[in-house]
Coordinates of C-alpha atoms in Angstrom, one line a residue:
M1 CA 50.0 -45.5 18.1
S2 CA 48.3 -42.3 17.1
R3 CA 47.5 -39.8 19.7
L4 CA 44.3 -38.5 18.2
E5 CA 41.8 -39.9 15.6
L6 CA 39.4 -38.2 13.2
M7 CA 35.9 -39.1 14.3
T8 CA 33.7 -40.4 11.4
P9 CA 30.1 -41.5 11.8
N10 CA 29.5 -45.2 11.7
Q11 CA 26.7 -46.9 9.8
S12 CA 24.2 -46.9 12.7
Q13 CA 24.7 -43.1 13.2
L14 CA 24.2 -42.4 9.6
V15 CA 20.9 -44.4 9.7
V16 CA 19.8 -42.5 12.8
E17 CA 20.5 -39.2 11.2
G18 CA 18.4 -40.3 8.2
L19 CA 15.6 -41.2 10.6
Y20 CA 15.8 -37.8 12.2
K21 CA 15.3 -36.2 8.8
D22 CA 12.3 -38.5 8.1
L23 CA 10.9 -37.6 11.5
E24 CA 11.4 -33.9 10.8
R25 CA 9.4 -34.1 7.6
R26 CA 6.7 -36.1 9.3
I27 CA 6.4 -33.5 12.1
E28 CA 6.3 -30.6 9.6
S29 CA 3.4 -32.2 7.7
S30 CA 1.5 -33.5 10.7
P31 CA -2.1 -33.4 9.6
P32 CA -5.0 -31.9 11.6
G33 CA -7.1 -34.3 13.7
L34 CA -4.3 -35.9 15.6
C35 CA -4.9 -36.6 19.3
P36 CA -2.8 -33.9 21.1
V37 CA -2.4 -36.0 24.2
D38 CA -1.0 -38.9 22.1
V39 CA 1.3 -36.5 20.2
S40 CA 2.6 -35.1 23.5
R41 CA 3.4 -38.6 24.7
A42 CA 5.2 -39.4 21.5
F43 CA 7.3 -36.3 21.7
L44 CA 8.1 -36.9 25.3
E45 CA 9.4 -40.4 24.5
I46 CA 11.7 -38.9 21.9
C47 CA 13.1 -36.4 24.4
H48 CA 13.5 -39.1 27.0
A49 CA 15.6 -41.1 24.5
Q50 CA 17.8 -38.1 23.9
S51 CA 18.5 -37.5 27.6
C52 CA 22.0 -38.3 28.8
G53 CA 20.5 -39.6 32.1
K54 CA 22.9 -37.9 34.4
C55 CA 20.3 -35.9 36.3
V56 CA 17.2 -37.3 38.1
P57 CA 14.7 -34.9 36.5
C58 CA 15.4 -36.2 33.0
R59 CA 16.2 -39.8 33.8
V60 CA 13.3 -40.5 36.2
G61 CA 11.0 -37.5 35.8
L62 CA 10.4 -37.7 32.0
G63 CA 9.8 -41.5 32.4
Q64 CA 7.2 -40.7 35.1
L65 CA 5.5 -38.1 32.9
K66 CA 5.3 -40.7 30.0
N67 CA 3.7 -43.2 32.3
L68 CA 1.2 -40.7 33.6
I69 CA 0.2 -39.7 30.1
T70 CA 0.0 -43.3 29.0
D71 CA -2.5 -43.9 31.9
V72 CA -4.6 -41.1 30.6
L73 CA -4.7 -42.7 27.1
D74 CA -5.4 -46.1 28.5
G75 CA -8.3 -45.0 30.6
K76 CA -6.6 -45.6 33.9
A77 CA -6.3 -42.0 35.1
N78 CA -8.5 -39.7 37.2
V79 CA -8.7 -35.9 37.6
T80 CA -6.0 -35.9 40.2
T81 CA -3.7 -37.5 37.6
L82 CA -4.0 -34.2 35.6
T83 CA -2.8 -32.2 38.6
L84 CA 0.1 -34.6 39.1
I85 CA 1.1 -34.3 35.4
R86 CA 1.2 -30.5 35.7
E87 CA 3.1 -30.5 39.0
T88 CA 5.6 -33.1 37.8
A89 CA 6.2 -31.1 34.6
Q90 CA 6.8 -27.9 36.7
S91 CA 9.2 -29.7 39.0
I92 CA 11.3 -31.0 36.0
M93 CA 11.3 -27.5 34.4
E94 CA 12.7 -26.0 37.6
S95 CA 15.3 -28.7 38.3
A96 CA 16.5 -30.1 35.0
D97 CA 20.2 -29.5 34.2
C98 CA 19.9 -29.1 30.5
A99 CA 17.5 -27.9 27.8
I100 CA 16.4 -31.4 26.9
G101 CA 14.7 -31.9 30.2
Y102 CA 13.4 -28.4 30.5
E103 CA 11.9 -28.2 27.0
A104 CA 10.3 -31.7 27.2
A105 CA 8.6 -30.8 30.5
N106 CA 7.6 -27.4 29.2
M107 CA 5.9 -29.0 26.2
V108 CA 3.9 -31.2 28.5
Y109 CA 3.1 -28.3 30.8
K110 CA 1.8 -26.1 27.9
G111 CA -0.3 -29.0 26.7
V112 CA -2.0 -29.6 30.0
I113 CA -3.1 -26.0 30.0
G114 CA -3.6 -25.5 26.2
F115 CA -5.7 -28.7 25.5
K116 CA -6.9 -29.5 29.0
D117 CA -10.4 -30.4 27.5
D118 CA -8.8 -33.3 25.5
Y119 CA -7.2 -34.7 28.7
L120 CA -10.5 -34.5 30.5
E121 CA -12.3 -36.3 27.6
H122 CA -9.8 -39.2 28.0
I123 CA -10.0 -39.2 31.7
M124 CA -13.8 -38.7 32.3
Y125 CA -15.3 -40.3 29.2
H126 CA -12.5 -42.6 27.9
R127 CA -12.7 -41.2 24.4
C128 CA -10.7 -39.1 22.0
L129 CA -12.7 -36.4 20.2
S130 CA -9.9 -35.9 17.7
T131 CA -10.2 -39.3 16.0
L132 CA -13.9 -38.7 15.3
N133 CA -13.2 -36.4 12.4
Q134 CA -9.8 -36.5 10.6
P135 CA -10.0 -34.4 7.5
V136 CA -8.0 -34.6 4.3
P137 CA -4.9 -32.6 5.3
C138 CA -4.6 -30.2 2.3
V139 CA -8.3 -29.5 2.2
A140 CA -8.3 -28.8 6.0
R141 CA -5.5 -26.3 5.6
C142 CA -7.2 -24.5 2.7
P143 CA -9.2 -21.6 4.2
A144 CA -11.9 -22.1 1.5
G145 CA -12.0 -25.9 1.8
V146 CA -11.3 -26.5 -1.9
D147 CA -11.5 -30.1 -3.1
I148 CA -7.8 -30.3 -3.8
P149 CA -7.3 -34.1 -4.4
G150 CA -10.4 -33.9 -6.7
Y151 CA -9.1 -31.3 -9.1
I152 CA -5.6 -32.7 -9.1
A153 CA -7.1 -36.1 -10.2
L154 CA -9.0 -34.2 -13.0
V155 CA -5.8 -32.5 -14.1
R156 CA -4.1 -35.9 -14.2
E157 CA -6.7 -37.0 -16.8
G158 CA -6.6 -33.8 -18.8
R159 CA -10.1 -32.7 -17.7
Y160 CA -9.1 -29.1 -17.2
E161 CA -12.5 -27.4 -17.5
D162 CA -14.0 -29.9 -15.0
A163 CA -11.1 -29.1 -12.6
V164 CA -11.9 -25.4 -12.9
R165 CA -15.6 -26.1 -12.3
L166 CA -14.8 -28.2 -9.2
I167 CA -12.6 -25.4 -7.8
R168 CA -15.3 -22.8 -8.3
K169 CA -17.6 -24.8 -6.0
D170 CA -15.5 -23.3 -3.1
N171 CA -13.4 -20.6 -4.8
P172 CA -14.6 -18.5 -7.7
F173 CA -11.1 -17.2 -8.4
P174 CA -9.3 -20.3 -9.8
T175 CA -7.2 -18.4 -12.3
T176 CA -6.2 -15.7 -9.8
C177 CA -5.2 -18.2 -7.1
G178 CA -3.2 -20.2 -9.7
F179 CA -1.0 -17.2 -9.9
I180 CA -0.8 -15.7 -6.4
C181 CA -2.3 -18.0 -3.7
E182 CA 0.1 -18.5 -0.8
H183 CA -0.8 -22.2 -0.9
P184 CA -1.0 -23.0 2.8
C185 CA -2.3 -26.4 1.7
E186 CA 1.1 -27.5 0.6
A187 CA 2.5 -27.3 4.2
L188 CA 0.4 -30.3 5.2
C189 CA 0.6 -32.3 2.1
R190 CA 1.4 -35.9 3.2
R191 CA 3.7 -36.2 0.2
N192 CA 6.2 -34.2 2.4
M193 CA 6.8 -37.5 4.3
I194 CA 8.2 -39.1 1.1
D195 CA 9.9 -36.3 -0.8
D196 CA 8.2 -32.9 -1.3
A197 CA 4.7 -31.4 -1.3
V198 CA 2.7 -31.7 -4.5
N199 CA 2.8 -28.4 -6.4
I200 CA -0.9 -27.7 -5.8
R201 CA -0.8 -24.0 -6.9
G202 CA 1.1 -24.9 -10.1
L203 CA -1.5 -27.5 -11.0
K204 CA -4.3 -25.0 -10.3
K205 CA -2.6 -22.6 -12.7
M206 CA -2.2 -25.3 -15.3
A207 CA -5.9 -26.2 -15.1
A208 CA -7.0 -22.5 -15.5
D209 CA -4.5 -21.9 -18.3
A210 CA -5.5 -25.0 -20.2
A211 CA -9.3 -24.6 -19.6
G212 CA -9.6 -21.0 -20.8
Y213 CA -13.0 -19.5 -20.1
A214 CA -15.3 -21.9 -18.2
A215 CA -18.9 -20.7 -17.9
P216 CA -20.4 -20.5 -14.3
P217 CA -23.3 -22.8 -13.4
K218 CA -26.9 -21.7 -13.8
C219 CA -28.3 -19.6 -10.9
G220 CA -31.1 -21.0 -8.8
E221 CA -34.7 -19.8 -9.0
S222 CA -35.0 -16.1 -8.0
T223 CA -35.9 -15.6 -4.4
G224 CA -36.9 -11.9 -4.8
K225 CA -34.3 -10.8 -2.3
N226 CA -31.9 -8.0 -3.0
I227 CA -28.5 -7.8 -1.4
A228 CA -25.9 -4.9 -1.4
V229 CA -22.3 -5.8 -1.2
V230 CA -19.9 -3.0 -0.4
G231 CA -16.5 -3.7 -1.9
G232 CA -15.6 -5.4 -5.2
G233 CA -12.5 -7.2 -4.0
P234 CA -12.0 -11.0 -3.8
G235 CA -14.1 -11.3 -0.6
G236 CA -17.0 -9.2 -1.9
L237 CA -17.1 -10.8 -5.3
S238 CA -16.9 -14.3 -3.8
A239 CA -19.9 -13.6 -1.5
S240 CA -21.7 -12.0 -4.5
Y241 CA -21.1 -15.0 -6.7
Y242 CA -22.5 -17.6 -4.3
L243 CA -25.4 -15.4 -3.3
Q244 CA -26.3 -14.9 -6.9
L245 CA -26.1 -18.7 -7.5
M246 CA -28.5 -19.2 -4.7
G247 CA -31.1 -17.0 -6.5
H248 CA -30.7 -13.7 -4.7
Q249 CA -30.0 -10.5 -6.7
V250 CA -26.7 -8.9 -5.7
T251 CA -25.5 -5.4 -6.4
V252 CA -21.9 -4.5 -5.8
Y253 CA -20.7 -1.0 -4.9
E254 CA -17.0 -0.4 -5.6
M255 CA -15.3 2.9 -5.0
L256 CA -12.6 2.4 -7.7
P257 CA -13.1 2.5 -11.5
K258 CA -13.0 -1.3 -11.9
L259 CA -13.7 -4.4 -9.8
G260 CA -11.0 -6.5 -8.3
G261 CA -9.8 -4.4 -5.3
M262 CA -6.2 -5.2 -4.3
L263 CA -6.1 -7.9 -6.9
R264 CA -6.2 -5.2 -9.6
Y265 CA -4.8 -2.2 -7.8
G266 CA -2.4 -3.8 -5.3
I267 CA -0.8 -6.8 -7.0
P268 CA 1.4 -5.9 -10.0
N269 CA 0.7 -7.1 -13.5
Y270 CA 3.9 -9.2 -13.6
R271 CA 2.6 -11.4 -10.7
L272 CA -1.1 -11.4 -11.8
P273 CA -1.7 -10.4 -15.5
K274 CA -4.9 -8.3 -15.4
E275 CA -6.4 -10.1 -18.5
R276 CA -6.3 -13.3 -16.4
L277 CA -7.9 -11.6 -13.5
E278 CA -10.7 -10.5 -15.9
N279 CA -11.3 -14.1 -16.8
D280 CA -12.4 -14.8 -13.1
I281 CA -14.3 -11.5 -12.8
Q282 CA -16.2 -12.0 -16.0
A283 CA -17.3 -15.5 -15.0
I284 CA -18.6 -14.1 -11.7
L285 CA -20.5 -11.2 -13.4
D286 CA -22.0 -13.7 -15.9
T287 CA -24.2 -14.9 -13.1
G288 CA -26.1 -11.7 -13.3
I289 CA -24.6 -9.5 -10.6
K290 CA -25.2 -5.8 -10.9
I291 CA -22.3 -3.4 -10.3
H292 CA -21.8 0.3 -9.5
C293 CA -18.1 1.2 -9.8
G294 CA -16.8 4.6 -8.8
K295 CA -19.3 4.8 -5.9
A296 CA -17.8 5.1 -2.4
V297 CA -20.1 4.2 0.5
G298 CA -19.9 7.1 2.9
D299 CA -19.3 9.7 0.3
D300 CA -21.7 8.9 -2.6
I301 CA -24.2 6.7 -0.7
S302 CA -24.7 6.0 3.0
I303 CA -24.9 2.6 4.7
E304 CA -28.3 3.7 6.0
E305 CA -29.6 4.2 2.5
L306 CA -28.4 0.8 1.5
K307 CA -30.1 -0.8 4.5
E308 CA -33.4 0.8 3.6
K309 CA -33.1 -0.3 0.0
Y310 CA -31.9 -3.9 0.3
D311 CA -32.8 -6.9 2.3
A312 CA -29.3 -7.4 3.5
V313 CA -26.0 -5.4 3.3
L314 CA -22.5 -7.0 3.3
I315 CA -19.5 -4.8 4.1
M316 CA -16.4 -6.4 2.5
I317 CA -14.0 -3.4 2.1
G318 CA -10.3 -4.1 2.0
A319 CA -7.5 -2.5 4.0
S320 CA -6.7 0.4 1.6
I321 CA -5.3 3.0 3.9
D322 CA -1.5 3.1 4.6
K323 CA 0.1 3.2 8.0
K324 CA 2.4 6.1 8.8
L325 CA 6.0 5.7 10.0
G326 CA 5.6 8.5 12.5
L327 CA 9.2 9.7 11.8
E328 CA 10.7 13.2 11.5
G329 CA 10.7 14.3 7.9
E330 CA 7.9 12.0 6.7
D331 CA 6.2 15.0 5.0
A332 CA 9.1 15.2 2.5
K333 CA 8.4 15.1 -1.2
G334 CA 9.1 11.6 -2.6
V335 CA 7.8 9.8 0.4
I336 CA 4.8 7.7 -0.6
S337 CA 2.8 4.7 0.7
A338 CA 3.2 1.3 -1.0
V339 CA -0.6 1.2 -1.3
Q340 CA -0.7 4.5 -3.3
F341 CA 2.4 3.6 -5.3
L342 CA 0.9 0.2 -6.4
R343 CA -2.5 1.7 -7.0
D344 CA -1.1 4.3 -9.3
A345 CA 0.7 1.6 -11.2
G346 CA -2.5 -0.4 -11.4
L347 CA -4.3 2.7 -12.8
G348 CA -1.6 3.1 -15.5
I349 CA 0.1 6.0 -13.8
R350 CA 3.7 4.7 -14.0
E351 CA 6.3 7.2 -12.8
D352 CA 9.6 7.1 -14.6
L353 CA 12.2 6.3 -11.9
S354 CA 15.2 6.2 -14.2
G355 CA 18.4 7.2 -12.5
E356 CA 16.8 7.3 -9.0
E357 CA 17.6 5.4 -5.9
V358 CA 14.5 3.8 -4.3
V359 CA 14.1 2.5 -0.8
V360 CA 11.1 0.4 0.4
I361 CA 10.5 0.0 4.1
G362 CA 8.9 -3.3 5.2
G363 CA 9.3 -7.0 4.9
G364 CA 5.9 -8.3 3.6
N365 CA 4.6 -9.2 0.2
V366 CA 3.5 -5.6 -0.4
S367 CA 7.0 -4.4 0.1
M368 CA 8.3 -7.0 -2.4
D369 CA 5.6 -5.9 -4.9
A370 CA 6.6 -2.2 -4.5
V371 CA 10.4 -2.8 -4.8
R372 CA 10.1 -5.1 -7.8
T373 CA 7.7 -2.6 -9.5
S374 CA 10.3 0.2 -8.9
V375 CA 12.9 -1.9 -10.7
R376 CA 10.6 -2.2 -13.7
L377 CA 10.1 1.6 -13.6
G378 CA 13.8 2.1 -14.2
A379 CA 15.2 2.7 -10.7
K380 CA 19.0 2.9 -10.7
K381 CA 19.1 1.1 -7.4
A382 CA 16.2 -0.5 -5.4
S383 CA 16.6 -1.5 -1.8
I384 CA 14.5 -2.8 1.1
V385 CA 15.1 -1.7 4.6
Y386 CA 13.8 -4.1 7.3
R387 CA 14.3 -4.0 11.0
R388 CA 14.5 -7.8 11.4
R389 CA 16.2 -10.6 9.6
V390 CA 15.2 -12.1 6.2
A391 CA 14.0 -15.2 8.1
D392 CA 11.5 -13.0 10.0
M393 CA 10.0 -11.5 6.8
T394 CA 6.3 -12.3 6.2
A395 CA 6.9 -12.2 2.5
L396 CA 6.9 -15.5 0.6
L397 CA 10.3 -17.0 0.1
D398 CA 9.7 -17.1 -3.7
E399 CA 9.0 -13.3 -3.7
I400 CA 12.2 -12.6 -1.7
N401 CA 14.3 -14.8 -4.0
G402 CA 12.6 -13.2 -7.0
A403 CA 13.4 -9.7 -5.8
E404 CA 17.1 -10.6 -5.2
A405 CA 17.4 -12.1 -8.6
E406 CA 16.2 -8.8 -10.1
G407 CA 18.9 -6.9 -8.3
V408 CA 17.1 -5.7 -5.2
E409 CA 19.4 -5.2 -2.2
I410 CA 17.8 -6.3 1.1
K411 CA 19.2 -4.4 4.1
T412 CA 18.2 -6.2 7.3
L413 CA 18.5 -5.3 10.9
M414 CA 18.1 -1.7 10.1
A415 CA 15.4 0.3 11.9
P416 CA 14.3 3.6 10.3
S417 CA 14.9 6.5 12.6
R418 CA 14.4 9.7 10.6
I419 CA 14.1 11.0 7.1
E420 CA 16.6 13.4 5.6
K421 CA 15.3 16.2 3.4
D422 CA 17.1 18.6 1.1
E423 CA 16.6 22.4 1.0
A424 CA 13.7 22.0 -1.5
G425 CA 11.9 19.6 0.8
N426 CA 12.6 16.5 -1.3
V427 CA 13.6 13.2 0.4
K428 CA 17.3 12.8 0.4
G429 CA 17.7 9.6 2.3
I430 CA 16.6 7.7 5.4
W431 CA 18.6 7.3 8.5
V432 CA 18.6 3.8 10.0
T433 CA 19.7 2.5 13.3
P434 CA 21.6 -0.8 13.2
Q435 CA 19.9 -3.5 15.2
M436 CA 20.9 -6.8 16.7
I437 CA 18.8 -9.9 17.4
S438 CA 17.3 -10.1 20.9
E439 CA 15.0 -12.3 22.9
I440 CA 12.3 -14.4 21.3
K441 CA 8.8 -13.4 22.4
N442 CA 5.7 -15.2 21.2
G443 CA 7.7 -17.3 18.9
R444 CA 9.4 -14.4 17.1
A445 CA 12.9 -13.0 17.7
G446 CA 12.9 -9.4 18.8
V447 CA 15.5 -6.8 18.0
K448 CA 17.3 -4.0 19.8
P449 CA 19.8 -1.3 18.9
S450 CA 23.3 -2.6 18.5
G451 CA 24.9 0.6 19.7
E452 CA 26.5 1.5 16.4
D453 CA 26.0 4.9 14.8
D454 CA 23.0 5.6 12.5
I455 CA 23.6 5.1 8.8
L456 CA 22.2 7.2 6.0
V457 CA 20.7 5.2 3.1
P458 CA 20.4 7.7 0.2
C459 CA 17.2 7.7 -1.9
Q460 CA 15.1 10.0 -4.0
K461 CA 12.0 7.9 -3.6
L462 CA 10.9 6.3 -0.2
I463 CA 8.1 3.8 -0.3
V464 CA 6.4 2.9 3.0
A465 CA 5.1 -0.7 3.3
I466 CA 4.6 -1.3 7.0
G467 CA 0.9 -2.2 7.0
Q468 CA -2.5 -1.1 6.1
D469 CA -5.7 0.1 7.8
I470 CA -9.3 0.3 6.8
K471 CA -11.5 3.3 6.4
Y472 CA -14.1 2.5 9.0
Q473 CA -15.3 6.0 10.2
H474 CA -18.6 6.0 8.2
F475 CA -19.6 2.6 9.4
E476 CA -18.9 3.4 13.0
E477 CA -21.0 6.6 12.7
A478 CA -23.8 4.4 11.3
G479 CA -23.8 2.2 14.4
V480 CA -21.7 -0.7 13.1
P481 CA -19.4 -1.9 16.0
V482 CA -15.8 -1.0 15.5
Q483 CA -12.9 -2.0 17.8
R484 CA -9.3 -1.0 17.4
G485 CA -9.8 0.1 13.9
R486 CA -11.6 -3.0 12.7
I487 CA -15.2 -3.8 12.3
S488 CA -16.1 -6.1 15.2
V489 CA -18.3 -9.0 13.9
E490 CA -19.5 -12.3 15.4
K491 CA -18.1 -15.6 14.0
F492 CA -21.0 -15.9 11.6
G493 CA -20.2 -12.5 10.1
G494 CA -23.1 -10.5 11.5
F495 CA -23.9 -8.3 14.5
E496 CA -26.1 -9.1 17.5
N497 CA -27.7 -5.6 17.7
V498 CA -27.5 -4.6 14.0
P499 CA -29.7 -7.0 12.0
G500 CA -29.4 -7.2 8.3
I501 CA -25.8 -6.0 8.1
F502 CA -22.9 -8.3 7.8
A503 CA -19.1 -7.8 7.4
G504 CA -16.0 -9.8 6.8
G505 CA -12.6 -10.0 5.1
D506 CA -9.8 -7.5 5.8
C507 CA -12.2 -5.0 7.4
A508 CA -12.9 -7.5 10.2
T509 CA -9.6 -9.5 10.5
G510 CA -7.1 -6.9 9.3
P511 CA -5.0 -7.4 6.1
S512 CA -4.8 -11.1 5.2
T513 CA -4.4 -13.4 2.2
V514 CA -6.5 -13.5 -0.9
I515 CA -7.7 -17.1 -0.2
S516 CA -8.7 -16.0 3.4
A517 CA -10.9 -13.2 1.9
I518 CA -12.5 -15.7 -0.5
A519 CA -13.2 -18.1 2.4
A520 CA -14.8 -15.2 4.3
G521 CA -17.0 -14.4 1.4
K522 CA -18.1 -18.1 1.1
V523 CA -19.0 -18.4 4.8
I524 CA -20.9 -15.1 5.0
A525 CA -22.8 -15.9 1.8
A526 CA -24.1 -19.0 3.4
N527 CA -25.1 -17.1 6.6
I528 CA -26.8 -14.3 4.7
D529 CA -28.8 -17.0 2.9
E530 CA -29.8 -18.5 6.3
Y531 CA -30.7 -15.0 7.6
L532 CA -33.0 -14.4 4.7
G533 CA -34.9 -17.7 5.6
F534 CA -33.4 -20.1 3.0
H535 CA -31.0 -23.0 3.0
H536 CA -29.6 -23.2 -0.5
E537 CA -26.8 -25.6 -1.2
I538 CA -23.8 -25.1 -3.5
T539 CA -22.7 -28.1 -5.4
V540 CA -21.2 -29.2 -8.8
D541 CA -21.9 -32.1 -11.1
V542 CA -18.3 -33.2 -11.6
D543 CA -17.4 -36.8 -11.2
V544 CA -13.9 -37.2 -9.6
P545 CA -11.8 -40.1 -11.1
D546 CA -11.2 -43.1 -8.9
P547 CA -7.7 -43.4 -7.5
V548 CA -5.2 -45.3 -9.7
L549 CA -3.9 -48.3 -7.8
E550 CA -0.2 -48.0 -8.4
N551 CA 3.0 -47.5 -6.4
K552 CA 4.0 -44.0 -5.5
P553 CA 7.9 -44.1 -5.5
P554 CA 9.9 -41.0 -4.5
C555 CA 9.8 -38.5 -7.3
G556 CA 11.0 -34.9 -7.7
R557 CA 8.6 -32.0 -7.6
V558 CA 7.8 -30.1 -10.7
N559 CA 8.4 -26.4 -10.0
L560 CA 7.2 -23.5 -12.2
T561 CA 10.0 -21.9 -14.2
E562 CA 10.3 -18.1 -14.6
R563 CA 11.4 -15.8 -17.4
E564 CA 15.0 -14.7 -17.2
A565 CA 15.5 -11.9 -14.6
G566 CA 17.4 -9.7 -17.1
E567 CA 14.4 -9.8 -19.5
R568 CA 11.4 -9.7 -17.1
I569 CA 12.6 -6.5 -15.4
K570 CA 12.1 -4.6 -18.7
D571 CA 8.3 -5.0 -18.7
F572 CA 5.3 -5.9 -16.6
E573 CA 4.4 -9.1 -18.4
G574 CA 3.9 -12.2 -16.3
V575 CA 7.0 -13.7 -14.6
E576 CA 5.9 -17.4 -14.2
N577 CA 5.7 -19.9 -16.9
C578 CA 3.1 -22.7 -16.9
M579 CA 3.7 -26.5 -16.7
T580 CA 3.5 -28.6 -19.8
E581 CA 0.8 -31.2 -20.0
K582 CA 3.4 -33.9 -19.4
E583 CA 4.8 -32.1 -16.4
A584 CA 1.3 -31.6 -15.0
C585 CA 0.4 -35.3 -15.5
Q586 CA 3.5 -36.4 -13.6
E587 CA 3.0 -33.9 -10.8
A588 CA -0.6 -34.8 -10.4
S589 CA 0.4 -38.5 -10.3
R590 CA 2.4 -37.7 -7.2
C591 CA -0.8 -37.0 -5.2
L592 CA -1.4 -39.7 -2.6
R593 CA -5.2 -39.3 -2.9
C594 CA -5.8 -38.8 0.8
D595 CA -9.5 -38.3 0.0
H596 CA -9.7 -42.0 -0.5
F597 CA -6.7 -43.6 1.3
G598 CA -6.3 -42.6 4.9
Y599 CA -8.0 -39.6 6.5
G600 CA -10.6 -38.8 4.0
I601 CA -12.2 -42.3 4.2
F602 CA -13.6 -41.5 7.7
K603 CA -16.0 -38.9 6.3
G604 CA -16.7 -40.4 2.9
G605 CA -13.8 -38.8 1.1
R606 CA -15.1 -35.4 0.2
D607 CA -17.8 -32.8 0.8
T608 CA -19.8 -32.5 -2.4
K609 CA -21.9 -29.6 -1.3
W610 CA -22.1 -26.8 1.3

């Protein structure tokens, strides 16, 4: 007889592990509109099944909680039941022997507090508000509400220009977003439950590439109203586009030589070729928008002058001022902000970094843009210094992988402490303090010094990419409410005590994504239209193809390919390749058409106007 045996999973265990993976995918792609009370009950049942049953809090307590929540869903509960659920959850949290019981009860406890109104709706009125409006998941996650299933169906049929026209109903930057959108829509794609999300951004890029120039729709009849938009970035141009379509005359004031804001002067050409950006901007300007470039509001013209001259004024300036490290030696020559570094590159001022060591501080997309730009400018070595882990970086994973493929070294758990200068005042390196991971607060792991000695990371160019601020002083002096360095607006984009002035985008929310700025422009355009006494609607005359009634078997996702790393670092040409028509047709065919099957059917499938 053998004394020990190697444990191997049996068939049932293998099946259960597969079910766990399926469940994980389903949870990750959970669509909006689900009843939070019902979801809590479902999670609680899973936790109860995982319990070993040795302690009473898990074995009995979790079962009691499940019964109480079931009573709420079945209409058998009253207000005292809610108190009992909270007290029972607290008791389990305090007495459970293991993490299974504690975390299960904690989840219920947080729910009773976090969505108490949903519990009360079930208890007092025997109804669930969530099931009254279950949107299409990908459309709901898109800040601008683009009709994603609609344009994917058009791409499937090769109707690329119609796809671009449909996208423009909600987003006037289809080409730009095809290159750089962070595609939050893909996180909720129901295709995740089968295999992998549809490559929504890639299909948008395919549509824009194949369509070429697509003329904008005709503008509505002139209203005689004039609107000034301060800022020619994605938010300001989006608002201008929709206001112009409504029949208002818009004039854009941009402080830089050309329109585009951070799209032109913050995102490198290899990520967003500027001739492609021009395609979107030209289509926007073809609506009749007037522009004044090289005019800074506050220096060349005041907000008071604009208010007197125009019927409404919209402030959509970006976050164009860099944040300082606040470290000893920051005044050294060779220390520059990422905003200035990338803006210079966008203006064609490309410094030769041949033979130099470059260090970029930060872990966001801007830091990746800066370090990858320095590689293309000839840096001998390019590194990123970040105080947390790679997993904590806010940069897109594709950007991180792209930087590493181009030879960038990412130094994590290194907190900058001071900057070393030589006798001539030039930066010589940056001292960093080794960190170790610490407690998790607000869902993010903290760091603390590990106790090891500081390390000198040599460099001749130090680029700071730790965040951006807005230039708000002139607006504050003009009476525009400002709080903590941001313009403080109401949800509709206006101000209670400052009529006729609106604001939105980065200057109100802080630095955000391009698609969020576009969404802000769309929302504020509608609200300015209402303020001026109108109720124009934006629509498009594109017929979306009916769903094809065929099976949707598991199928691999078509990802965009890239140019070889060894070749692309030699220039600033675009990195990504486009799909072929055959690839695009296959990828578009993976769409489950949730606008027709499932959630979208409750509200007629799609919003054809706004």
